Amino acid sequence: MPRVIVVSNRVTDLSSARQAGGVAVAIADMIPDQQVVWFGWGGAISHTTDTGYGETSCGRSKTVKATLTQEEHDQFYLGYANSVVWPVFHNRLDLAQFEAGYFDTYKRVNRRFAEAIAALLRPDDVIWIHDYHFLTLAKDLRDLGVRNAIGFFLHIPVPPAQAFLAIPEHVELAHALACYDLIGLQTKLDVGNLIDFFLQSVFGHLMRDGSVRVGKQSVRIASFPVGIDLAAFSAVSSDLERSAIETRIVGVDRLDYTKGLPQKFRAYGKFLHDHPEFKGRVVLAQIAPPTRESLEAYCDIRVELENLAGSINGLHSDLSWTPVQYLHRTFDREHLFSIYRGSKVALVTPLRDGMNLVAKEYVASQNSDDPGVLVLSRFAGAAESLSDALIVNPYNIPETADAIKVALEMPLAERKQRHGKLLETITKENSAQWSANFLTHLTAAHRHRLDVNDKPLGQTVTSTDWFKQKSGIEKGA
Ligand code: ADQ
């Protein structure tokens, strides 16, 4: 079996990666089944120009950790990745810092990483690159003469083409993305948006065989919804028995402006206002670990949220009851899962999210005989397949407030029925299936690219026909 060279922004120790959340959990889940070399930033900043690479082995897999200089950290990581691509891809053009001149450093780090990866490659290695920090990495690898299969998985959403086109460097990004053999996205909506972007930015062509042709490059695009490892939930127990007096609603979100936290707090405040009979009987436990705190937009959201929590508590608390528990820290995963299980409702209401693993973890943590209710934003990628949740528009505060009441009062039979269907989907779309499916399609896409690259354009189709045809790789089917 070929080695898989996994590249992601942050690399954590293989023995503790499952504690880290998000992308790291998704990657760590594939390591038992594959021989993996996991390459990326180890989190250290070098105060000299010495940016060496540290290797650590664990069984047959190993990590290779890069350091970043202060300038690279500020302009590549905080700059282009998190102050241009992240806000634009989450439809927040108003927060994007287009004029800061970060792109050169972004490309330079991609190039440096490409050189380090090329140096450790074997001819049959498969390269799997993750996320928005590395939109240009495949181009650098190809320029260095790398002919291995190169796949890309984007964990965040693809915005509508009109937003993507606002990035001044969009043409360069489109040509660089076309150097991947396979681009995996979270949802079908993202697939449609990326195809539109290729058509509009660089006049790409949709091919009858299901690929997209950009100049002489052929790239396949499909959705592979990220899943979770169900085995991690087999022994979860509640952290506290549900009290007859106080019912817990839980929220777990990195403190990010994409997660809709102010809207969630306002909806909860409205619910308490409209239904005072729940006062003293319900709490919202919002766990919101800090993230990217040196960026202004993240400081702003923190201040806004603290004010909102304070005003809801000030307005509704009494001496024996506080309606909002606001916890600005991380928990170990076993503890987190037991908090999910002890909560009657989960409010997962991002304004935009690639997938949202918390929604899946909440469902997987429940006691099937007495499950809680998932309230889920229609703008989370997870909503595409978890349609048996209570789906809400997080911008519609009264609608979310009503959904809280419906969730709290939902009869056991309906809770069991919805939970059963949600669990069925999560079991089917688990993390092992996700990585195996992506890697299988990557091999096929690579073979296809070798066949057609540099050949004359074949028969093209319209985007409507393309979607109708379903192409056999759509959703990894
Ligand atoms: P994130 O934006 O980080 O991930 P999410 O999918 O919700 O968002 O994953 C968060 C992870 O962190 C979960 O596994 C959760 O359990 C963990 N976590 C959150 N708060 C925690 C806390 N206080 N203590 C410990 N662990 C905590 C990105 C994209 C998502 C996409 C994932 C995976 O933005 O849309 O679902 O990648 O593809």
mmCIF file of C-alpha atoms in Angstrom, residues 8 12 20 22 68 94 104 117 152 164-165 188 203 207 248 256 272 298 305 384 397 424:
data_model
loop_
_atom_site.group_PDB
_atom_site.id
_atom_site.type_symbol
_atom_site.label_atom_id
_atom_site.label_comp_id
_atom_site.label_asym_id
_atom_site.label_seq_id
_atom_site.Cartn_x
_atom_site.Cartn_y
_atom_site.Cartn_z
ATOM 1 C CA SER A 8 -2.268 20.341 6.883
ATOM 2 C CA THR A 12 -0.076 17.674 16.359
ATOM 3 C CA ALA A 20 -7.226 18.527 19.080
ATOM 4 C CA GLY A 22 -11.618 19.836 13.728
ATOM 5 C CA LEU A 68 7.278 29.556 10.624
ATOM 6 C CA ASP A 94 -16.573 43.004 4.698
ATOM 7 C CA ASP A 104 3.457 37.033 -1.733
ATOM 8 C CA ILE A 117 7.704 17.703 0.650
ATOM 9 C CA PHE A 152 -6.972 18.474 -1.958
ATOM 10 C CA PHE A 164 -14.646 34.215 -4.771
ATOM 11 C CA LEU A 165 -14.144 36.540 -7.755
ATOM 12 C CA LYS A 188 -22.836 19.353 -3.232
ATOM 13 C CA PHE A 203 -13.348 30.003 -18.587
ATOM 14 C CA MET A 207 -16.305 17.635 -19.539
ATOM 15 C CA ARG A 248 -29.202 21.988 29.874
ATOM 16 C CA ASP A 256 -15.325 32.621 15.618
ATOM 17 C CA LEU A 272 -36.640 33.312 27.911
ATOM 18 C CA TYR A 298 -11.927 37.764 16.882
ATOM 19 C CA LEU A 305 -20.505 37.850 23.294
ATOM 20 C CA GLU A 384 -27.232 18.716 3.751
ATOM 21 C CA ILE A 397 -33.960 35.050 15.795
ATOM 22 C CA GLU A 424 -27.962 6.106 10.657
#
